[in-house]
Amino acid sequence: MSRPRPVRRSEIPAAPVRRSSGIAAVLGAVLDHQPVARSTVARLTGLSPAAVSGHCNRLLARGLLRERPQTTGPKGLGRPHVPLEIDTRRYLVAGAHIAVAHSTVSLMDLTGRIVAEDRRPHRDTEPSRILDDLAARLPALRRAHCAGREVLALGVATGHRVDPASGTVVEHPQLGWRDVGVRGHLAAATGLPVHVDSHSRALARAEQLFGEVSTRTSTVLLFVGAVVDAAFVTQGAVHLGPHSGAGSVAHLPLGTEEAGEPGLLAGPGPGEDTGGPPCSCGRPDCLQSQVSELVMVRQAAQLGLNLGTFRELLGLALAGEPRAVALFRRRARLVGRAAALLLDMFDPEVLVVVEAGSSREPALLAELREEVAARSWVCEDPARAVVPGSFTGTVLATAGAAVALGALYADPLGPWPALSAAS
């Protein structure tokens, strides 16, 4: 029985795009098109020239924009205009990403460029010790890299369920955290405004601001690391869910069938030893129990590759070690299976895969897309619809800082003490 032809997106009228506030739209337009004239900003945003001028004056007063030297048309003809650009000379944001085995502290400028980062393993996973360690590492990073710029805020990102409204990690099973008040603890320890969110939602927002243009309005971002989770963007807004649980895809069942290439390690079946405790959901074939970094290292050991870290395994795969390559090929196919399911469930314009192998090795990305092509009922063109993340090499540093920077771009006139003092 042949599959029905999917309805093409071009055959369906586009839904209206959610509009941001006027001043946020202006700041975003300058970020996208800098250096850019006010008249162009008005055209891009649909705002009146008077409204754009007023918003620009506020952003200039706050030190978020700056004016470039006047320019004229060809051969000196035309009315001079003063282009605007994001001012990166005065402010930075700080970021902290809390992973299962380590944490990363970073500094980012207002255009999304990572200025510095510091990654260290956890000494233990007790919440106050990890949070105190993050706060203690930030001053040295600021002294070494701020170069006179002021830090506006601290963004914190981690996996699993995070409530950004309260600044709380609701649940992180691998760390053993539940209802941890991250915002209050770090605000008291650093004296900075603190914004907290899941790393998948933070990376989805970073893609909207600095990454793939196609991610602006309709996106699924699938994060595959030590934690597996996702973020969903609809009409430009990142979906949270009433219980802060949107994107909890770690325990999606993949089925026990194996892709079947010779020499490829099969996933553990019911009752088989995985080299460690089973997944907390009790299933041996859920997404996280098959593709997470810890599982990959255990599977490598079963193949005779006794490595200390996932990074070492990735290095071997990129160097062409056959057993490591086979593991990453299997991972790519299983991630492709999950991606096909998410594409069929949400039908986004684009699905961003943040996964270490396929983001660095085109052959692995091609294998992932082949699995999508074989399994998805609605994806018309996996080469266009499935893309790697934009921040390979700086994913964790970007995630933390993007929480703060995303909040700034969403509400540049909000409660930012350093900006209030400047204006």
GROMACS .gro file of C-alpha atoms in nm:
model
  423
    1MET     CA    1   0.000   0.000   0.000
    2SER     CA    2   0.154   0.330  -0.107
    3ARG     CA    3   0.169   0.626   0.128
    4PRO     CA    4  -0.049   0.924   0.043
    5ARG     CA    5   0.125   1.229  -0.095
    6PRO     CA    6   0.192   1.482   0.184
    7VAL     CA    7   0.022   1.817   0.147
    8ARG     CA    8   0.288   2.072   0.059
    9ARG     CA    9   0.331   2.373   0.284
   10SER     CA   10   0.312   2.598  -0.020
   11GLU     CA   11  -0.049   2.484  -0.065
   12ILE     CA   12  -0.152   2.608   0.281
   13PRO     CA   13  -0.192   2.978   0.373
   14ALA     CA   14   0.066   3.090   0.627
   15ALA     CA   15  -0.054   3.168   0.979
   16PRO     CA   16  -0.003   3.524   1.102
   17VAL     CA   17   0.325   3.582   1.284
   18ARG     CA   18   0.313   3.698   1.647
   19ARG     CA   19   0.433   4.057   1.676
   20SER     CA   20   0.676   4.160   1.945
   21SER     CA   21   0.667   4.496   2.121
   22GLY     CA   22   0.770   4.792   1.911
   23ILE     CA   23   1.100   4.859   2.084
   24ALA     CA   24   1.192   4.489   2.082
   25ALA     CA   25   1.112   4.475   1.711
   26VAL     CA   26   1.340   4.771   1.648
   27LEU     CA   27   1.627   4.619   1.846
   28GLY     CA   28   1.581   4.288   1.664
   29ALA     CA   29   1.578   4.456   1.323
   30VAL     CA   30   1.905   4.633   1.400
   31LEU     CA   31   2.058   4.302   1.516
   32ASP     CA   32   1.952   4.133   1.192
   33HIS     CA   33   2.053   4.405   0.945
   34GLN     CA   34   2.321   4.619   1.109
   35PRO     CA   35   2.445   4.869   1.017
   36VAL     CA   36   2.099   4.989   0.917
   37ALA     CA   37   1.926   5.324   0.873
   38ARG     CA   38   1.619   5.423   1.073
   39SER     CA   39   1.416   5.441   0.753
   40THR     CA   40   1.502   5.081   0.677
   41VAL     CA   41   1.412   4.978   1.032
   42ALA     CA   42   1.071   5.142   0.984
   43ARG     CA   43   1.018   4.946   0.663
   44LEU     CA   44   1.131   4.619   0.820
   45THR     CA   45   0.915   4.652   1.130
   46GLY     CA   46   0.609   4.823   0.985
   47LEU     CA   47   0.636   5.096   1.247
   48SER     CA   48   0.603   5.464   1.166
   49PRO     CA   49   0.924   5.668   1.124
   50ALA     CA   50   0.831   5.870   1.433
   51ALA     CA   51   0.785   5.555   1.643
   52VAL     CA   52   1.116   5.410   1.519
   53SER     CA   53   1.295   5.736   1.598
   54GLY     CA   54   1.156   5.737   1.952
   55HIS     CA   55   1.249   5.374   2.014
   56CYS     CA   56   1.598   5.427   1.873
   57ASN     CA   57   1.655   5.727   2.099
   58ARG     CA   58   1.565   5.517   2.404
   59LEU     CA   59   1.795   5.235   2.296
   60LEU     CA   60   2.077   5.481   2.227
   61ALA     CA   61   2.031   5.635   2.572
   62ARG     CA   62   2.051   5.291   2.730
   63GLY     CA   63   2.372   5.205   2.548
   64LEU     CA   64   2.220   4.919   2.350
   65LEU     CA   65   2.259   5.091   2.012
   66ARG     CA   66   2.520   5.324   1.870
   67GLU     CA   67   2.537   5.541   1.560
   68ARG     CA   68   2.790   5.490   1.283
   69PRO     CA   69   2.935   5.779   1.079
   70GLN     CA   70   2.695   5.938   0.829
   71THR     CA   71   2.684   5.795   0.479
   72THR     CA   72   2.540   5.923   0.153
   73GLY     CA   73   2.428   5.769  -0.172
   74PRO     CA   74   2.652   5.700  -0.475
   75LYS     CA   75   2.894   5.980  -0.567
   76GLY     CA   76   2.781   6.181  -0.266
   77LEU     CA   77   2.423   6.213  -0.385
   78GLY     CA   78   2.122   6.162  -0.164
   79ARG     CA   79   2.031   6.263   0.186
   80PRO     CA   80   2.287   6.151   0.447
   81HIS     CA   81   2.171   5.893   0.699
   82VAL     CA   82   2.319   5.767   1.022
   83PRO     CA   83   2.330   5.387   1.036
   84LEU     CA   84   2.262   5.211   1.364
   85GLU     CA   85   2.424   4.899   1.508
   86ILE     CA   86   2.426   4.704   1.832
   87ASP     CA   87   2.669   4.861   2.079
   88THR     CA   88   2.906   4.591   2.205
   89ARG     CA   89   3.142   4.830   2.384
   90ARG     CA   90   2.954   4.879   2.711
   91TYR     CA   91   2.775   4.562   2.821
   92LEU     CA   92   2.799   4.184   2.834
   93VAL     CA   93   2.578   3.912   2.975
   94ALA     CA   94   2.699   3.616   3.179
   95GLY     CA   95   2.585   3.259   3.140
   96ALA     CA   96   2.600   2.938   3.340
   97HIS     CA   97   2.512   2.595   3.204
   98ILE     CA   98   2.471   2.308   3.451
   99ALA     CA   99   2.531   1.972   3.286
  100VAL     CA  100   2.527   1.627   3.445
  101ALA     CA  101   2.902   1.601   3.502
  102HIS     CA  102   3.028   1.959   3.470
  103SER     CA  103   2.927   2.324   3.450
  104THR     CA  104   3.022   2.605   3.215
  105VAL     CA  105   3.042   2.976   3.299
  106SER     CA  106   3.058   3.218   3.006
  107LEU     CA  107   3.046   3.579   2.895
  108MET     CA  108   2.865   3.688   2.576
  109ASP     CA  109   2.843   4.022   2.399
  110LEU     CA  110   2.515   4.171   2.279
  111THR     CA  111   2.552   4.020   1.930
  112GLY     CA  112   2.576   3.664   2.064
  113ARG     CA  113   2.953   3.626   2.044
  114ILE     CA  114   3.110   3.420   2.323
  115VAL     CA  115   3.383   3.633   2.482
  116ALA     CA  116   3.506   3.376   2.735
  117GLU     CA  117   3.406   3.046   2.892
  118ASP     CA  118   3.522   2.828   3.180
  119ARG     CA  119   3.417   2.462   3.202
  120ARG     CA  120   3.487   2.251   3.511
  121PRO     CA  121   3.368   1.914   3.647
  122HIS     CA  122   3.133   1.902   3.945
  123ARG     CA  123   3.290   1.815   4.276
  124ASP     CA  124   2.950   1.680   4.379
  125THR     CA  125   2.592   1.744   4.271
  126GLU     CA  126   2.450   1.898   4.589
  127PRO     CA  127   2.264   2.207   4.460
  128SER     CA  128   2.411   2.473   4.688
  129ARG     CA  129   2.766   2.355   4.620
  130ILE     CA  130   2.722   2.370   4.242
  131LEU     CA  131   2.551   2.711   4.259
  132ASP     CA  132   2.808   2.854   4.500
  133ASP     CA  133   3.087   2.727   4.272
  134LEU     CA  134   2.929   2.899   3.971
  135ALA     CA  135   2.902   3.227   4.161
  136ALA     CA  136   3.261   3.201   4.283
  137ARG     CA  137   3.398   3.147   3.929
  138LEU     CA  138   3.225   3.446   3.773
  139PRO     CA  139   3.434   3.733   3.925
  140ALA     CA  140   3.762   3.597   3.785
  141LEU     CA  141   3.608   3.561   3.440
  142ARG     CA  142   3.479   3.918   3.459
  143ARG     CA  143   3.816   4.057   3.569
  144ALA     CA  144   3.997   3.879   3.287
  145HIS     CA  145   3.760   3.948   3.000
  146CYS     CA  146   3.514   4.232   3.063
  147ALA     CA  147   3.765   4.503   2.962
  148GLY     CA  148   3.559   4.776   3.128
  149ARG     CA  149   3.222   4.643   3.014
  150GLU     CA  150   2.945   4.590   3.266
  151VAL     CA  151   2.759   4.259   3.305
  152LEU     CA  152   2.385   4.316   3.272
  153ALA     CA  153   2.256   3.983   3.400
  154LEU     CA  154   2.328   3.616   3.453
  155GLY     CA  155   2.145   3.350   3.252
  156VAL     CA  156   2.131   2.992   3.379
  157ALA     CA  157   2.039   2.689   3.170
  158THR     CA  158   2.013   2.320   3.244
  159GLY     CA  159   1.824   2.015   3.121
  160HIS     CA  160   1.486   1.862   3.206
  161ARG     CA  161   1.208   2.064   3.372
  162VAL     CA  162   1.279   2.428   3.449
  163ASP     CA  163   1.026   2.697   3.546
  164PRO     CA  164   1.158   3.033   3.417
  165ALA     CA  165   0.883   3.232   3.592
  166SER     CA  166   1.004   3.127   3.938
  167GLY     CA  167   1.366   3.064   3.842
  168THR     CA  168   1.339   2.707   3.968
  169VAL     CA  169   1.475   2.374   3.847
  170VAL     CA  170   1.158   2.172   3.892
  171GLU     CA  171   1.320   1.835   3.833
  172HIS     CA  172   1.656   1.710   3.707
  173PRO     CA  173   1.670   1.334   3.771
  174GLN     CA  174   2.035   1.283   3.678
  175LEU     CA  175   2.150   1.553   3.921
  176GLY     CA  176   1.895   1.447   4.182
  177TRP     CA  177   1.752   1.801   4.192
  178ARG     CA  178   1.390   1.883   4.264
  179ASP     CA  179   1.242   2.231   4.324
  180VAL     CA  180   1.582   2.402   4.345
  181GLY     CA  181   1.552   2.782   4.365
  182VAL     CA  182   1.835   2.874   4.130
  183ARG     CA  183   1.736   3.237   4.073
  184GLY     CA  184   1.718   3.336   4.440
  185HIS     CA  185   2.042   3.160   4.531
  186LEU     CA  186   2.249   3.306   4.247
  187ALA     CA  187   2.096   3.654   4.266
  188ALA     CA  188   2.199   3.674   4.631
  189ALA     CA  189   2.545   3.534   4.557
  190THR     CA  190   2.626   3.751   4.253
  191GLY     CA  191   2.418   4.067   4.293
  192LEU     CA  192   2.301   4.029   3.933
  193PRO     CA  193   1.954   3.987   3.786
  194VAL     CA  194   1.923   3.612   3.717
  195HIS     CA  195   1.716   3.447   3.443
  196VAL     CA  196   1.669   3.068   3.437
  197ASP     CA  197   1.540   2.835   3.164
  198SER     CA  198   1.593   2.495   3.005
  199HIS     CA  199   1.891   2.465   2.775
  200SER     CA  200   1.673   2.353   2.483
  201ARG     CA  201   1.447   2.659   2.507
  202ALA     CA  202   1.755   2.879   2.548
  203LEU     CA  203   1.916   2.735   2.235
  204ALA     CA  204   1.591   2.772   2.041
  205ARG     CA  205   1.588   3.140   2.137
  206ALA     CA  206   1.955   3.173   2.041
  207GLU     CA  207   1.875   3.024   1.699
  208GLN     CA  208   1.598   3.282   1.656
  209LEU     CA  209   1.832   3.568   1.747
  210PHE     CA  210   2.164   3.464   1.593
  211GLY     CA  211   2.121   3.138   1.403
  212GLU     CA  212   1.909   2.995   1.125
  213VAL     CA  213   1.661   3.252   0.991
  214SER     CA  214   1.421   2.964   0.917
  215THR     CA  215   1.386   2.900   1.291
  216ARG     CA  216   1.210   3.230   1.362
  217THR     CA  217   0.845   3.124   1.359
  218SER     CA  218   0.809   2.743   1.353
  219THR     CA  219   1.076   2.516   1.497
  220VAL     CA  220   1.149   2.205   1.695
  221LEU     CA  221   1.493   2.192   1.855
  222LEU     CA  222   1.610   1.845   1.962
  223PHE     CA  223   1.899   1.841   2.210
  224VAL     CA  224   2.097   1.517   2.242
  225GLY     CA  225   2.370   1.518   2.504
  226ALA     CA  226   2.399   1.383   2.856
  227VAL     CA  227   2.033   1.490   2.873
  228VAL     CA  228   1.789   1.449   2.585
  229ASP     CA  229   1.512   1.705   2.551
  230ALA     CA  230   1.351   1.947   2.306
  231ALA     CA  231   1.196   2.290   2.257
  232PHE     CA  232   0.900   2.393   2.042
  233VAL     CA  233   0.853   2.730   1.872
  234THR     CA  234   0.510   2.819   1.733
  235GLN     CA  235   0.435   3.152   1.568
  236GLY     CA  236   0.763   3.286   1.704
  237ALA     CA  237   0.696   3.197   2.070
  238VAL     CA  238   0.885   2.926   2.260
  239HIS     CA  239   0.627   2.698   2.422
  240LEU     CA  240   0.662   2.634   2.796
  241GLY     CA  241   0.357   2.433   2.902
  242PRO     CA  242   0.151   2.476   3.221
  243HIS     CA  243   0.387   2.246   3.416
  244SER     CA  244   0.712   2.369   3.256
  245GLY     CA  245   0.730   2.028   3.091
  246ALA     CA  246   0.714   2.108   2.720
  247GLY     CA  247   1.000   1.932   2.543
  248SER     CA  248   1.026   1.631   2.776
  249VAL     CA  249   1.105   1.383   2.499
  250ALA     CA  250   1.374   1.181   2.678
  251HIS     CA  251   1.148   0.881   2.725
  252LEU     CA  252   0.996   0.858   2.380
  253PRO     CA  253   0.985   0.485   2.296
  254LEU     CA  254   1.193   0.399   1.992
  255GLY     CA  255   1.099   0.032   1.960
  256THR     CA  256   1.345  -0.254   1.991
  257GLU     CA  257   1.412  -0.318   1.622
  258GLU     CA  258   1.774  -0.264   1.529
  259ALA     CA  259   1.899  -0.081   1.222
  260GLY     CA  260   2.106  -0.392   1.154
  261GLU     CA  261   2.438  -0.299   0.999
  262PRO     CA  262   2.712  -0.561   1.050
  263GLY     CA  263   2.931  -0.490   1.349
  264LEU     CA  264   2.688  -0.241   1.499
  265LEU     CA  265   2.617  -0.269   1.870
  266ALA     CA  266   2.254  -0.351   1.941
  267GLY     CA  267   2.072  -0.158   2.206
  268PRO     CA  268   2.001  -0.339   2.535
  269GLY     CA  269   1.684  -0.543   2.542
  270PRO     CA  270   1.459  -0.611   2.841
  271GLY     CA  271   1.661  -0.759   3.125
  272GLU     CA  272   2.000  -0.706   2.959
  273ASP     CA  273   2.289  -0.545   3.143
  274THR     CA  274   2.358  -0.190   3.020
  275GLY     CA  275   2.664  -0.143   3.241
  276GLY     CA  276   2.472   0.078   3.483
  277PRO     CA  277   2.128   0.148   3.623
  278PRO     CA  278   1.833   0.138   3.381
  279CYS     CA  279   1.666   0.460   3.272
  280SER     CA  280   1.443   0.612   3.538
  281CYS     CA  281   1.138   0.548   3.318
  282GLY     CA  282   1.200   0.172   3.336
  283ARG     CA  283   1.212   0.124   2.958
  284PRO     CA  284   1.526  -0.011   2.790
  285ASP     CA  285   1.433   0.136   2.451
  286CYS     CA  286   1.347   0.498   2.526
  287LEU     CA  287   1.536   0.772   2.345
  288GLN     CA  288   1.759   0.873   2.637
  289SER     CA  289   1.848   0.513   2.727
  290GLN     CA  290   1.973   0.461   2.371
  291VAL     CA  291   2.153   0.781   2.271
  292SER     CA  292   2.263   0.981   2.577
  293GLU     CA  293   2.633   1.045   2.630
  294LEU     CA  294   2.661   0.815   2.931
  295VAL     CA  295   2.502   0.529   2.738
  296MET     CA  296   2.736   0.590   2.445
  297VAL     CA  297   3.041   0.558   2.671
  298ARG     CA  298   2.900   0.233   2.818
  299GLN     CA  299   2.833   0.094   2.472
  300ALA     CA  300   3.186   0.185   2.368
  301ALA     CA  301   3.320  -0.014   2.663
  302GLN     CA  302   3.121  -0.318   2.546
  303LEU     CA  303   3.304  -0.285   2.213
  304GLY     CA  304   3.643  -0.271   2.384
  305LEU     CA  305   3.684   0.108   2.382
  306ASN     CA  306   3.747   0.186   2.748
  307LEU     CA  307   3.728   0.565   2.755
  308GLY     CA  308   3.683   0.811   3.036
  309THR     CA  309   3.460   1.064   2.864
  310PHE     CA  310   3.220   1.114   2.577
  311ARG     CA  311   3.457   1.375   2.435
  312GLU     CA  312   3.721   1.106   2.389
  313LEU     CA  313   3.471   0.884   2.211
  314LEU     CA  314   3.369   1.171   1.982
  315GLY     CA  315   3.734   1.239   1.905
  316LEU     CA  316   3.788   0.877   1.804
  317ALA     CA  317   3.481   0.884   1.580
  318LEU     CA  318   3.593   1.203   1.406
  319ALA     CA  319   3.937   1.043   1.357
  320GLY     CA  320   3.771   0.746   1.185
  321GLU     CA  321   3.802   0.471   1.449
  322PRO     CA  322   3.561   0.206   1.311
  323ARG     CA  323   3.390   0.107   1.638
  324ALA     CA  324   3.339   0.467   1.743
  325VAL     CA  325   3.207   0.557   1.398
  326ALA     CA  326   2.962   0.264   1.415
  327LEU     CA  327   2.829   0.389   1.748
  328PHE     CA  328   2.773   0.738   1.612
  329ARG     CA  329   2.611   0.602   1.297
  330ARG     CA  330   2.368   0.406   1.512
  331ARG     CA  331   2.305   0.714   1.723
  332ALA     CA  332   2.236   0.922   1.410
  333ARG     CA  333   1.975   0.672   1.292
  334LEU     CA  334   1.802   0.657   1.630
  335VAL     CA  335   1.801   1.037   1.656
  336GLY     CA  336   1.663   1.043   1.302
  337ARG     CA  337   1.385   0.810   1.415
  338ALA     CA  338   1.293   1.050   1.696
  339ALA     CA  339   1.324   1.348   1.462
  340ALA     CA  340   1.081   1.188   1.217
  341LEU     CA  341   0.830   1.141   1.498
  342LEU     CA  342   0.864   1.503   1.611
  343LEU     CA  343   0.831   1.628   1.255
  344ASP     CA  344   0.511   1.432   1.213
  345MET     CA  345   0.372   1.545   1.549
  346PHE     CA  346   0.443   1.919   1.510
  347ASP     CA  347   0.508   1.976   1.138
  348PRO     CA  348   0.755   2.260   1.204
  349GLU     CA  349   0.915   2.462   0.930
  350VAL     CA  350   1.253   2.334   1.048
  351LEU     CA  351   1.389   2.086   1.303
  352VAL     CA  352   1.725   2.179   1.456
  353VAL     CA  353   1.935   1.887   1.583
  354VAL     CA  354   2.191   1.971   1.851
  355GLU     CA  355   2.397   1.652   1.856
  356ALA     CA  356   2.776   1.635   1.864
  357GLY     CA  357   2.831   1.384   1.584
  358SER     CA  358   2.595   1.506   1.312
  359SER     CA  359   2.688   1.870   1.375
  360ARG     CA  360   3.052   1.795   1.295
  361GLU     CA  361   3.042   1.512   1.042
  362PRO     CA  362   2.834   1.554   0.723
  363ALA     CA  363   2.808   1.178   0.670
  364LEU     CA  364   2.636   1.137   1.007
  365LEU     CA  365   2.395   1.421   0.931
  366ALA     CA  366   2.317   1.255   0.597
  367GLU     CA  367   2.244   0.927   0.775
  368LEU     CA  368   2.014   1.103   1.020
  369ARG     CA  369   1.828   1.268   0.732
  370GLU     CA  370   1.796   0.935   0.550
  371GLU     CA  371   1.621   0.792   0.854
  372VAL     CA  372   1.386   1.091   0.857
  373ALA     CA  373   1.311   1.041   0.488
  374ALA     CA  374   1.231   0.675   0.546
  375ARG     CA  375   1.006   0.730   0.849
  376SER     CA  376   0.837   1.071   0.830
  377TRP     CA  377   0.498   1.102   0.663
  378VAL     CA  378   0.500   1.480   0.634
  379CYS     CA  379   0.861   1.590   0.583
  380GLU     CA  380   0.899   1.673   0.215
  381ASP     CA  381   1.270   1.758   0.208
  382PRO     CA  382   1.488   1.642   0.501
  383ALA     CA  383   1.791   1.823   0.360
  384ARG     CA  384   1.607   2.152   0.408
  385ALA     CA  385   1.387   2.071   0.708
  386VAL     CA  386   1.650   1.903   0.932
  387VAL     CA  387   1.949   2.122   1.012
  388PRO     CA  388   2.234   2.110   1.265
  389GLY     CA  389   2.250   2.370   1.541
  390SER     CA  390   2.434   2.695   1.476
  391PHE     CA  391   2.660   2.687   1.783
  392THR     CA  392   2.879   2.380   1.743
  393GLY     CA  393   3.173   2.409   1.981
  394THR     CA  394   3.002   2.666   2.205
  395VAL     CA  395   2.664   2.500   2.268
  396LEU     CA  396   2.675   2.500   2.647
  397ALA     CA  397   2.837   2.842   2.679
  398THR     CA  398   2.574   2.981   2.442
  399ALA     CA  399   2.280   2.816   2.621
  400GLY     CA  400   2.340   2.983   2.956
  401ALA     CA  401   2.414   3.331   2.824
  402ALA     CA  402   2.127   3.312   2.573
  403VAL     CA  403   1.880   3.291   2.861
  404ALA     CA  404   1.983   3.640   2.972
  405LEU     CA  405   2.029   3.783   2.625
  406GLY     CA  406   1.695   3.646   2.508
  407ALA     CA  407   1.527   3.824   2.798
  408LEU     CA  408   1.703   4.148   2.706
  409TYR     CA  409   1.596   4.138   2.342
  410ALA     CA  410   1.240   4.051   2.442
  411ASP     CA  411   1.211   4.345   2.685
  412PRO     CA  412   1.493   4.600   2.652
  413LEU     CA  413   1.304   4.852   2.868
  414GLY     CA  414   1.246   4.599   3.146
  415PRO     CA  415   1.408   4.581   3.489
  416TRP     CA  416   1.775   4.598   3.393
  417PRO     CA  417   1.943   4.795   3.676
  418ALA     CA  418   2.262   4.874   3.483
  419LEU     CA  419   2.063   5.009   3.188
  420SER     CA  420   1.831   5.209   3.411
  421ALA     CA  421   2.131   5.378   3.567
  422ALA     CA  422   2.277   5.454   3.223
  423SER     CA  423   1.957   5.614   3.091
   0.00000   0.00000   0.00000
